[in-house]
Amino acid sequence: LIVHFNPQFIKDPASCKPWFVHTERGCHAAHHVDFESCTKMATMEPATEVVPPCKCGVSKFSLVMEGVLEWDDADTAVIRSAVSQDDTDEHDGRVRCVNVDGMEAKLKKQRGIIAALRRQLGQGSSAMADQKKLTAKMSKQMRENDDQMEKFKQSADESAKELKEVKEQLKVARKSKERAQEELAKLKSASAIESAMSESVPRPPCCPSNCTEAARHAAKSRKLETILHKYEKLTAENKGLKHRLAEMAASFAAESHGSGHDSASNPESSSSTPDPSSGPAAQGSIIDITKHHTDLELTLNLDSPHLSFLPGQWTVLTLLHANDSSTTSSYAPAVLSILSTPSELPRIRFYLKNSPNPGSLRNFLFHKAELGDRIQLEHG
């Protein structure tokens, strides 16, 4: 083998490689040449009797050696020592002249690269496992929030129905009260007149007709008192029902806010994420709607990527504009938990269940929503 430096590399490094290796099977250019041993290596001076292995016309000032040409990579040539197979070559010298330091440095570098790759692989696997756990936890929390919302809605519907019935009963009781008061006023007026007449006119003798009339007036008075008592009872029940509805609304709001706060305070899911403050209203467009039987995954693209929130935090969604001109924006807002993480912004995802109420935003998203519809977000 003949190895020599290419002088053209000094003038124009971008057009060529610095080294040439000439062999009987071809000549090659390389950026680097590693020598395993200095054995059987000589300088090709004018007096050296060497027959070039090729017809490139190499100069008389090159390195001449015996060895095997190999390639560690596309730009690095390695010349291995030529060793006799039966160990009879007394000039072999492989053990005496091997470049041990260079080989150990190269081996150490390769081991460092392998160790770094293993660490990166382990870190990536750990991060993926943590992300899967966080996603599963957020999905479970959202399902629980949806179940609580559905229970509260059913309870609210039942309470509204009961309140409507109480109002009807109260209306009937008011009318009965007014009639009873009129009858009572008439009775008092009649009693006053009778008292005045009895003082000026001698009391007639007691007879069956007088007793019957007095008994009839007494029964009527008792009936009127019963109606008044029923009206007062219905009024008290109505006040208690209103108070219970207010307590249920406050309890559900505290539970919803508490669930979002628990997700934020969990060290496993928010150890590196700051607590967001109350966020202003944000707007975005629907870019994906994926249905899973009775559930739906909604994806929005926000107009601004700057939105502070935590995964699982509750958010109020309001319809701003629908592409369908026949659709109005008078839908009741929906309170949903955020499925995505802040790293996915400006995209944000939600997971929700259908609602049987045609006037709710959930029902609209399941049956009428289209890509491009505008939604407003507001969370606390």
mmCIF file of C-alpha atoms in Angstrom:
data_model
loop_
_atom_site.group_PDB
_atom_site.id
_atom_site.type_symbol
_atom_site.label_atom_id
_atom_site.label_comp_id
_atom_site.label_asym_id
_atom_site.label_seq_id
_atom_site.Cartn_x
_atom_site.Cartn_y
_atom_site.Cartn_z
ATOM 1 C CA LEU A 1 0.000 0.000 0.000
ATOM 2 C CA ILE A 2 1.109 3.587 -0.674
ATOM 3 C CA VAL A 3 -0.265 6.515 1.406
ATOM 4 C CA HIS A 4 0.520 10.168 0.691
ATOM 5 C CA PHE A 5 -0.845 13.655 1.440
ATOM 6 C CA ASN A 6 -2.742 15.577 -1.266
ATOM 7 C CA PRO A 7 -1.180 19.074 -1.634
ATOM 8 C CA GLN A 8 -4.331 20.334 -3.392
ATOM 9 C CA PHE A 9 -6.122 20.155 -0.037
ATOM 10 C CA ILE A 10 -4.057 23.104 1.277
ATOM 11 C CA LYS A 11 -5.162 25.321 -1.616
ATOM 12 C CA ASP A 12 -8.836 24.323 -1.797
ATOM 13 C CA PRO A 13 -10.061 22.117 1.128
ATOM 14 C CA ALA A 14 -13.656 22.080 -0.141
ATOM 15 C CA SER A 15 -12.775 20.425 -3.465
ATOM 16 C CA CYS A 16 -10.835 17.371 -2.291
ATOM 17 C CA LYS A 17 -9.778 15.140 0.635
ATOM 18 C CA PRO A 18 -6.332 15.385 2.297
ATOM 19 C CA TRP A 19 -5.177 11.747 1.938
ATOM 20 C CA PHE A 20 -4.826 9.175 -0.874
ATOM 21 C CA VAL A 21 -4.455 5.394 -0.375
ATOM 22 C CA HIS A 22 -3.185 3.451 -3.434
ATOM 23 C CA THR A 23 -3.795 -0.296 -3.660
ATOM 24 C CA GLU A 24 -3.715 -2.951 -6.361
ATOM 25 C CA ARG A 25 -7.533 -3.023 -6.373
ATOM 26 C CA GLY A 26 -8.057 0.713 -6.621
ATOM 27 C CA CYS A 27 -7.113 4.119 -5.219
ATOM 28 C CA HIS A 28 -9.184 5.914 -2.584
ATOM 29 C CA ALA A 29 -9.384 9.380 -0.983
ATOM 30 C CA ALA A 30 -9.980 9.765 2.770
ATOM 31 C CA HIS A 31 -10.301 12.496 5.399
ATOM 32 C CA HIS A 32 -8.501 10.420 8.042
ATOM 33 C CA VAL A 33 -6.090 7.446 7.986
ATOM 34 C CA ASP A 34 -5.489 5.312 11.098
ATOM 35 C CA PHE A 35 -2.452 2.955 11.242
ATOM 36 C CA GLU A 36 -2.780 -0.087 13.468
ATOM 37 C CA SER A 37 1.015 -0.683 13.464
ATOM 38 C CA CYS A 38 4.236 0.846 12.196
ATOM 39 C CA THR A 39 5.562 -2.599 11.272
ATOM 40 C CA LYS A 40 6.676 -3.012 7.651
ATOM 41 C CA MET A 41 6.307 0.736 7.008
ATOM 42 C CA ALA A 42 8.947 2.716 5.073
ATOM 43 C CA THR A 43 9.412 6.044 3.303
ATOM 44 C CA MET A 44 9.297 5.805 -0.459
ATOM 45 C CA GLU A 45 12.483 7.682 -1.318
ATOM 46 C CA PRO A 46 14.090 7.751 -4.764
ATOM 47 C CA ALA A 47 16.411 4.933 -3.775
ATOM 48 C CA THR A 48 13.615 2.690 -2.483
ATOM 49 C CA GLU A 49 12.934 -0.218 -4.783
ATOM 50 C CA VAL A 50 9.144 -0.334 -4.819
ATOM 51 C CA VAL A 51 6.828 -1.161 -7.662
ATOM 52 C CA PRO A 52 3.709 1.075 -7.349
ATOM 53 C CA PRO A 53 0.489 -0.967 -7.090
ATOM 54 C CA CYS A 54 -1.294 1.414 -9.477
ATOM 55 C CA LYS A 55 -0.625 3.697 -12.440
ATOM 56 C CA CYS A 56 -1.394 6.992 -10.679
ATOM 57 C CA GLY A 57 2.217 8.123 -10.890
ATOM 58 C CA VAL A 58 2.755 8.656 -7.172
ATOM 59 C CA SER A 59 5.765 10.659 -6.015
ATOM 60 C CA LYS A 60 8.881 9.203 -4.431
ATOM 61 C CA PHE A 61 8.089 10.803 -1.059
ATOM 62 C CA SER A 62 5.166 8.661 0.132
ATOM 63 C CA LEU A 63 4.675 6.013 2.838
ATOM 64 C CA VAL A 64 5.042 2.439 1.676
ATOM 65 C CA MET A 65 3.731 -0.426 3.811
ATOM 66 C CA GLU A 66 2.236 -3.883 3.871
ATOM 67 C CA GLY A 67 -1.225 -4.191 5.352
ATOM 68 C CA VAL A 68 -4.982 -4.583 4.844
ATOM 69 C CA LEU A 69 -7.137 -1.554 3.975
ATOM 70 C CA GLU A 70 -10.477 -1.328 5.833
ATOM 71 C CA TRP A 71 -13.000 1.472 6.460
ATOM 72 C CA ASP A 72 -14.418 2.426 9.878
ATOM 73 C CA ASP A 73 -16.779 4.843 8.117
ATOM 74 C CA ALA A 74 -17.080 6.591 4.745
ATOM 75 C CA ASP A 75 -14.219 9.066 5.448
ATOM 76 C CA THR A 76 -11.902 7.106 7.790
ATOM 77 C CA ALA A 77 -9.487 4.521 6.338
ATOM 78 C CA VAL A 78 -7.850 1.985 8.676
ATOM 79 C CA ILE A 79 -4.733 0.043 7.665
ATOM 80 C CA ARG A 80 -4.539 -3.208 9.632
ATOM 81 C CA SER A 81 -1.259 -5.059 10.131
ATOM 82 C CA ALA A 82 -0.459 -7.888 7.749
ATOM 83 C CA VAL A 83 0.195 -10.869 10.042
ATOM 84 C CA SER A 84 1.411 -14.326 9.028
ATOM 85 C CA GLN A 85 -1.126 -17.079 9.610
ATOM 86 C CA ASP A 86 1.357 -19.585 11.101
ATOM 87 C CA ASP A 87 3.355 -17.110 13.264
ATOM 88 C CA THR A 88 6.597 -18.002 11.408
ATOM 89 C CA ASP A 89 7.371 -14.467 10.311
ATOM 90 C CA GLU A 90 10.068 -13.280 12.704
ATOM 91 C CA HIS A 91 9.650 -9.719 11.451
ATOM 92 C CA ASP A 92 5.937 -9.701 12.199
ATOM 93 C CA GLY A 93 6.263 -7.402 15.193
ATOM 94 C CA ARG A 94 2.513 -7.001 15.695
ATOM 95 C CA VAL A 95 2.744 -7.172 19.472
ATOM 96 C CA ARG A 96 5.679 -4.771 19.654
ATOM 97 C CA CYS A 97 4.334 -2.029 17.378
ATOM 98 C CA VAL A 98 0.544 -1.921 17.781
ATOM 99 C CA ASN A 99 -0.831 1.611 18.426
ATOM 100 C CA VAL A 100 -2.369 0.614 21.783
ATOM 101 C CA ASP A 101 -3.028 4.155 23.008
ATOM 102 C CA GLY A 102 -4.896 5.089 19.854
ATOM 103 C CA MET A 103 -6.986 1.917 19.908
ATOM 104 C CA GLU A 104 -7.840 2.370 23.610
ATOM 105 C CA ALA A 105 -8.832 6.023 23.050
ATOM 106 C CA LYS A 106 -11.050 5.008 20.173
ATOM 107 C CA LEU A 107 -12.621 2.187 22.196
ATOM 108 C CA LYS A 108 -13.220 4.539 25.133
ATOM 109 C CA LYS A 109 -14.916 7.060 22.852
ATOM 110 C CA GLN A 110 -17.186 4.396 21.381
ATOM 111 C CA ARG A 111 -18.106 3.142 24.855
ATOM 112 C CA GLY A 112 -18.989 6.707 25.905
ATOM 113 C CA ILE A 113 -21.252 7.104 22.883
ATOM 114 C CA ILE A 114 -22.981 3.786 23.666
ATOM 115 C CA ALA A 115 -23.483 4.775 27.335
ATOM 116 C CA ALA A 116 -24.938 8.164 26.327
ATOM 117 C CA LEU A 117 -27.359 6.482 23.917
ATOM 118 C CA ARG A 118 -28.441 4.042 26.642
ATOM 119 C CA ARG A 119 -29.077 6.930 29.063
ATOM 120 C CA GLN A 120 -31.126 8.794 26.479
ATOM 121 C CA LEU A 121 -33.124 5.642 25.763
ATOM 122 C CA GLY A 122 -33.802 5.116 29.473
ATOM 123 C CA GLN A 123 -34.838 8.747 29.984
ATOM 124 C CA GLY A 124 -37.172 8.587 26.982
ATOM 125 C CA SER A 125 -38.803 5.384 28.261
ATOM 126 C CA SER A 126 -39.268 6.886 31.740
ATOM 127 C CA ALA A 127 -40.757 10.096 30.343
ATOM 128 C CA MET A 128 -43.141 8.110 28.130
ATOM 129 C CA ALA A 129 -44.293 5.998 31.082
ATOM 130 C CA ASP A 130 -44.899 9.132 33.199
ATOM 131 C CA GLN A 131 -46.849 10.732 30.342
ATOM 132 C CA LYS A 132 -49.034 7.640 29.989
ATOM 133 C CA LYS A 133 -49.780 7.654 33.733
ATOM 134 C CA LEU A 134 -50.641 11.364 33.640
ATOM 135 C CA THR A 135 -52.924 10.906 30.623
ATOM 136 C CA ALA A 136 -54.728 7.982 32.284
ATOM 137 C CA LYS A 137 -55.177 9.990 35.493
ATOM 138 C CA MET A 138 -56.535 13.019 33.642
ATOM 139 C CA SER A 139 -58.950 10.836 31.638
ATOM 140 C CA LYS A 140 -60.229 9.266 34.860
ATOM 141 C CA GLN A 141 -60.644 12.695 36.482
ATOM 142 C CA MET A 142 -62.564 13.987 33.465
ATOM 143 C CA ARG A 143 -64.894 10.997 33.496
ATOM 144 C CA GLU A 144 -65.563 11.576 37.195
ATOM 145 C CA ASN A 145 -66.231 15.283 36.541
ATOM 146 C CA ASP A 146 -68.645 14.407 33.724
ATOM 147 C CA ASP A 147 -70.443 11.909 35.985
ATOM 148 C CA GLN A 148 -70.757 14.552 38.723
ATOM 149 C CA MET A 149 -72.039 17.067 36.203
ATOM 150 C CA GLU A 150 -74.631 14.599 34.914
ATOM 151 C CA LYS A 151 -75.800 13.800 38.457
ATOM 152 C CA PHE A 152 -76.086 17.470 39.318
ATOM 153 C CA LYS A 153 -78.044 18.115 36.118
ATOM 154 C CA GLN A 154 -80.480 15.313 36.946
ATOM 155 C CA SER A 155 -80.855 16.617 40.485
ATOM 156 C CA ALA A 156 -81.377 20.160 39.178
ATOM 157 C CA ASP A 157 -84.018 18.955 36.705
ATOM 158 C CA GLU A 158 -85.860 17.086 39.457
ATOM 159 C CA SER A 159 -85.667 20.098 41.775
ATOM 160 C CA ALA A 160 -86.911 22.411 39.014
ATOM 161 C CA LYS A 161 -89.831 20.081 38.360
ATOM 162 C CA GLU A 162 -90.622 19.908 42.069
ATOM 163 C CA LEU A 163 -90.346 23.687 42.347
ATOM 164 C CA LYS A 164 -92.760 24.104 39.448
ATOM 165 C CA GLU A 165 -95.279 21.823 41.154
ATOM 166 C CA VAL A 166 -94.879 23.734 44.429
ATOM 167 C CA LYS A 167 -95.446 27.027 42.604
ATOM 168 C CA GLU A 168 -98.660 25.659 41.088
ATOM 169 C CA GLN A 169 -99.812 24.501 44.510
ATOM 170 C CA LEU A 170 -98.835 27.859 45.951
ATOM 171 C CA LYS A 171 -100.832 29.655 43.275
ATOM 172 C CA VAL A 172 -103.890 27.538 44.074
ATOM 173 C CA ALA A 173 -103.308 28.137 47.795
ATOM 174 C CA ARG A 174 -103.158 31.933 47.238
ATOM 175 C CA LYS A 175 -106.490 31.869 45.464
ATOM 176 C CA SER A 176 -107.952 29.743 48.254
ATOM 177 C CA LYS A 177 -106.535 32.166 50.805
ATOM 178 C CA GLU A 178 -108.098 35.146 49.027
ATOM 179 C CA ARG A 179 -111.487 33.414 48.919
ATOM 180 C CA ALA A 180 -111.143 32.412 52.553
ATOM 181 C CA GLN A 181 -110.265 35.979 53.567
ATOM 182 C CA GLU A 182 -113.284 37.289 51.650
ATOM 183 C CA GLU A 183 -115.537 34.730 53.295
ATOM 184 C CA LEU A 184 -114.034 35.501 56.690
ATOM 185 C CA ALA A 185 -114.573 39.235 56.165
ATOM 186 C CA LYS A 186 -118.176 38.565 55.216
ATOM 187 C CA LEU A 187 -118.638 36.397 58.288
ATOM 188 C CA LYS A 188 -117.124 39.058 60.539
ATOM 189 C CA SER A 189 -119.324 41.727 58.978
ATOM 190 C CA ALA A 190 -122.377 39.546 59.382
ATOM 191 C CA SER A 191 -121.389 38.779 62.988
ATOM 192 C CA ALA A 192 -120.949 42.487 63.719
ATOM 193 C CA ILE A 193 -124.370 43.266 62.270
ATOM 194 C CA GLU A 194 -125.966 40.441 64.208
ATOM 195 C CA SER A 195 -124.285 41.630 67.400
ATOM 196 C CA ALA A 196 -125.558 45.167 66.862
ATOM 197 C CA MET A 197 -129.044 43.906 66.125
ATOM 198 C CA SER A 198 -129.031 41.576 69.095
ATOM 199 C CA GLU A 199 -128.273 44.477 71.390
ATOM 200 C CA SER A 200 -131.188 46.539 70.072
ATOM 201 C CA VAL A 201 -133.596 43.763 69.296
ATOM 202 C CA PRO A 202 -134.634 41.152 71.810
ATOM 203 C CA ARG A 203 -133.009 37.762 71.198
ATOM 204 C CA PRO A 204 -135.494 35.424 69.581
ATOM 205 C CA PRO A 205 -136.164 32.223 71.321
ATOM 206 C CA CYS A 206 -133.831 29.324 70.477
ATOM 207 C CA CYS A 207 -135.120 27.146 67.678
ATOM 208 C CA PRO A 208 -133.712 24.343 65.459
ATOM 209 C CA SER A 209 -133.216 26.670 62.490
ATOM 210 C CA ASN A 210 -131.004 29.062 64.501
ATOM 211 C CA CYS A 211 -128.816 26.172 65.755
ATOM 212 C CA THR A 212 -128.423 24.754 62.238
ATOM 213 C CA GLU A 213 -127.298 28.131 60.864
ATOM 214 C CA ALA A 214 -124.737 28.544 63.644
ATOM 215 C CA ALA A 215 -123.341 25.026 63.029
ATOM 216 C CA ARG A 216 -123.031 25.755 59.297
ATOM 217 C CA HIS A 217 -121.088 28.980 59.956
ATOM 218 C CA ALA A 218 -118.797 27.182 62.437
ATOM 219 C CA ALA A 219 -117.955 24.405 59.887
ATOM 220 C CA LYS A 220 -117.252 27.014 57.223
ATOM 221 C CA SER A 221 -114.945 28.886 59.593
ATOM 222 C CA ARG A 222 -113.006 25.679 60.377
ATOM 223 C CA LYS A 223 -112.632 24.943 56.647
ATOM 224 C CA LEU A 224 -111.255 28.434 56.059
ATOM 225 C CA GLU A 225 -108.744 27.998 58.881
ATOM 226 C CA THR A 226 -107.587 24.673 57.344
ATOM 227 C CA ILE A 227 -107.009 26.342 53.950
ATOM 228 C CA LEU A 228 -104.991 29.135 55.597
ATOM 229 C CA HIS A 229 -102.841 26.570 57.462
ATOM 230 C CA LYS A 230 -102.177 24.671 54.211
ATOM 231 C CA TYR A 231 -101.132 27.897 52.465
ATOM 232 C CA GLU A 232 -98.659 28.742 55.225
ATOM 233 C CA LYS A 233 -97.197 25.220 55.051
ATOM 234 C CA LEU A 234 -96.704 25.421 51.258
ATOM 235 C CA THR A 235 -95.022 28.810 51.632
ATOM 236 C CA ALA A 236 -92.542 27.365 54.151
ATOM 237 C CA GLU A 237 -91.805 24.355 51.888
ATOM 238 C CA ASN A 238 -91.133 26.697 48.939
ATOM 239 C CA LYS A 239 -88.580 28.672 50.983
ATOM 240 C CA GLY A 240 -86.828 25.462 52.074
ATOM 241 C CA LEU A 241 -86.652 24.164 48.480
ATOM 242 C CA LYS A 242 -85.070 27.410 47.243
ATOM 243 C CA HIS A 243 -82.485 27.218 50.045
ATOM 244 C CA ARG A 244 -81.663 23.590 49.182
ATOM 245 C CA LEU A 245 -81.168 24.449 45.474
ATOM 246 C CA ALA A 246 -78.757 27.240 46.409
ATOM 247 C CA GLU A 247 -76.771 24.857 48.666
ATOM 248 C CA MET A 248 -76.564 22.222 45.875
ATOM 249 C CA ALA A 249 -75.293 24.771 43.343
ATOM 250 C CA ALA A 250 -72.648 26.079 45.767
ATOM 251 C CA SER A 251 -71.550 22.512 46.681
ATOM 252 C CA PHE A 252 -71.168 21.466 43.026
ATOM 253 C CA ALA A 253 -69.213 24.621 42.163
ATOM 254 C CA ALA A 254 -66.865 23.968 45.101
ATOM 255 C CA GLU A 255 -66.381 20.305 44.058
ATOM 256 C CA SER A 256 -65.651 21.259 40.423
ATOM 257 C CA HIS A 257 -63.170 23.927 41.504
ATOM 258 C CA GLY A 258 -61.618 21.573 44.041
ATOM 259 C CA SER A 259 -61.092 18.774 41.484
ATOM 260 C CA GLY A 260 -59.218 21.126 39.166
ATOM 261 C CA HIS A 261 -57.173 22.440 42.169
ATOM 262 C CA ASP A 262 -56.294 18.880 43.263
ATOM 263 C CA SER A 263 -54.884 18.134 39.804
ATOM 264 C CA ALA A 264 -52.823 21.279 39.987
ATOM 265 C CA SER A 265 -51.472 20.462 43.478
ATOM 266 C CA ASN A 266 -50.483 16.887 42.641
ATOM 267 C CA PRO A 267 -46.646 16.813 42.660
ATOM 268 C CA GLU A 268 -46.568 13.989 40.133
ATOM 269 C CA SER A 269 -48.480 15.916 37.469
ATOM 270 C CA SER A 270 -47.382 19.482 38.185
ATOM 271 C CA SER A 271 -43.923 19.347 39.748
ATOM 272 C CA SER A 272 -42.497 21.438 36.918
ATOM 273 C CA THR A 273 -45.601 23.493 35.977
ATOM 274 C CA PRO A 274 -46.506 26.768 37.755
ATOM 275 C CA ASP A 275 -50.011 27.330 39.087
ATOM 276 C CA PRO A 276 -52.013 29.378 36.562
ATOM 277 C CA SER A 277 -54.016 32.372 37.669
ATOM 278 C CA SER A 278 -57.507 33.109 36.471
ATOM 279 C CA GLY A 279 -57.222 33.184 32.695
ATOM 280 C CA PRO A 280 -58.909 35.721 30.437
ATOM 281 C CA ALA A 281 -61.343 34.675 27.760
ATOM 282 C CA ALA A 282 -59.743 32.962 24.747
ATOM 283 C CA GLN A 283 -61.232 32.185 21.346
ATOM 284 C CA GLY A 284 -60.573 29.420 18.856
ATOM 285 C CA SER A 285 -61.960 27.348 15.983
ATOM 286 C CA ILE A 286 -62.994 23.679 15.910
ATOM 287 C CA ILE A 287 -60.428 21.663 13.908
ATOM 288 C CA ASP A 288 -61.371 18.087 14.860
ATOM 289 C CA ILE A 289 -64.417 16.222 16.227
ATOM 290 C CA THR A 290 -63.920 12.517 17.066
ATOM 291 C CA LYS A 291 -66.861 10.487 18.426
ATOM 292 C CA HIS A 292 -66.424 7.355 20.601
ATOM 293 C CA HIS A 293 -69.913 5.814 20.977
ATOM 294 C CA THR A 294 -71.530 8.034 23.646
ATOM 295 C CA ASP A 295 -68.399 10.195 24.174
ATOM 296 C CA LEU A 296 -66.725 12.849 22.027
ATOM 297 C CA GLU A 297 -63.196 14.301 21.769
ATOM 298 C CA LEU A 298 -63.159 17.960 20.712
ATOM 299 C CA THR A 299 -60.006 19.752 19.434
ATOM 300 C CA LEU A 300 -59.773 23.552 19.121
ATOM 301 C CA ASN A 301 -57.066 25.725 17.570
ATOM 302 C CA LEU A 302 -56.759 28.881 19.684
ATOM 303 C CA ASP A 303 -56.121 32.279 18.109
ATOM 304 C CA SER A 304 -53.318 32.877 20.612
ATOM 305 C CA PRO A 305 -50.905 30.229 21.991
ATOM 306 C CA HIS A 306 -50.591 32.109 25.293
ATOM 307 C CA LEU A 307 -53.092 30.458 27.670
ATOM 308 C CA SER A 308 -52.247 29.540 31.263
ATOM 309 C CA PHE A 309 -53.920 26.362 32.573
ATOM 310 C CA LEU A 310 -53.332 22.944 34.097
ATOM 311 C CA PRO A 311 -54.440 19.579 32.633
ATOM 312 C CA GLY A 312 -57.874 18.661 34.007
ATOM 313 C CA GLN A 313 -58.750 22.271 34.913
ATOM 314 C CA TRP A 314 -62.399 23.185 34.320
ATOM 315 C CA THR A 315 -63.272 25.670 31.575
ATOM 316 C CA VAL A 316 -66.536 27.327 30.435
ATOM 317 C CA LEU A 317 -67.162 26.938 26.679
ATOM 318 C CA THR A 318 -69.539 29.291 24.826
ATOM 319 C CA LEU A 319 -70.583 29.191 21.160
ATOM 320 C CA LEU A 320 -69.647 32.447 19.374
ATOM 321 C CA HIS A 321 -70.452 31.641 15.745
ATOM 322 C CA ALA A 322 -71.569 28.600 13.744
ATOM 323 C CA ASN A 323 -70.918 28.058 10.036
ATOM 324 C CA ASP A 324 -74.498 26.868 9.548
ATOM 325 C CA SER A 325 -76.567 30.054 9.062
ATOM 326 C CA SER A 326 -79.670 28.335 10.452
ATOM 327 C CA THR A 327 -77.925 27.715 13.776
ATOM 328 C CA THR A 328 -78.265 30.330 16.510
ATOM 329 C CA SER A 329 -75.721 30.922 19.247
ATOM 330 C CA SER A 330 -78.278 30.760 22.065
ATOM 331 C CA TYR A 331 -76.948 27.534 23.629
ATOM 332 C CA ALA A 332 -76.343 27.108 27.318
ATOM 333 C CA PRO A 333 -72.560 27.176 28.033
ATOM 334 C CA ALA A 334 -70.803 23.901 28.882
ATOM 335 C CA VAL A 335 -68.383 23.392 31.783
ATOM 336 C CA LEU A 336 -65.660 20.925 30.674
ATOM 337 C CA SER A 337 -62.257 19.730 31.887
ATOM 338 C CA ILE A 338 -59.173 20.224 29.706
ATOM 339 C CA LEU A 339 -57.749 16.941 28.346
ATOM 340 C CA SER A 340 -54.569 18.276 26.706
ATOM 341 C CA THR A 341 -51.358 19.622 28.275
ATOM 342 C CA PRO A 342 -49.974 23.187 27.902
ATOM 343 C CA SER A 343 -47.206 21.844 25.626
ATOM 344 C CA GLU A 344 -49.833 21.172 22.911
ATOM 345 C CA LEU A 345 -50.856 24.839 22.569
ATOM 346 C CA PRO A 346 -52.235 26.466 20.466
ATOM 347 C CA ARG A 347 -54.254 23.244 20.206
ATOM 348 C CA ILE A 348 -56.472 22.319 23.177
ATOM 349 C CA ARG A 349 -58.572 19.170 23.612
ATOM 350 C CA PHE A 350 -61.712 18.277 25.619
ATOM 351 C CA TYR A 351 -63.535 14.988 26.330
ATOM 352 C CA LEU A 352 -67.299 15.166 26.947
ATOM 353 C CA LYS A 353 -70.530 13.199 27.035
ATOM 354 C CA ASN A 354 -73.733 13.895 25.139
ATOM 355 C CA SER A 355 -76.599 15.821 26.733
ATOM 356 C CA PRO A 356 -80.302 15.090 26.100
ATOM 357 C CA ASN A 357 -81.059 18.817 26.401
ATOM 358 C CA PRO A 358 -81.278 20.288 22.829
ATOM 359 C CA GLY A 359 -80.555 23.754 24.214
ATOM 360 C CA SER A 360 -77.141 22.814 25.660
ATOM 361 C CA LEU A 361 -73.748 23.274 24.006
ATOM 362 C CA ARG A 362 -72.930 19.578 24.605
ATOM 363 C CA ASN A 363 -75.909 18.548 22.458
ATOM 364 C CA PHE A 364 -74.846 21.043 19.750
ATOM 365 C CA LEU A 365 -71.275 19.672 19.692
ATOM 366 C CA PHE A 366 -72.557 16.097 19.323
ATOM 367 C CA HIS A 367 -75.132 16.686 16.560
ATOM 368 C CA LYS A 368 -74.668 20.042 14.798
ATOM 369 C CA ALA A 369 -71.084 21.297 15.243
ATOM 370 C CA GLU A 370 -68.877 21.707 12.151
ATOM 371 C CA LEU A 371 -65.183 22.327 11.584
ATOM 372 C CA GLY A 372 -64.507 26.060 11.742
ATOM 373 C CA ASP A 373 -67.211 26.915 14.298
ATOM 374 C CA ARG A 374 -65.991 29.561 16.746
ATOM 375 C CA ILE A 375 -65.840 28.793 20.499
ATOM 376 C CA GLN A 376 -64.935 31.040 23.447
ATOM 377 C CA LEU A 377 -63.098 29.672 26.515
ATOM 378 C CA GLU A 378 -63.087 31.190 29.975
ATOM 379 C CA HIS A 379 -61.622 29.398 32.974
ATOM 380 C CA GLY A 380 -60.711 30.164 36.559
#
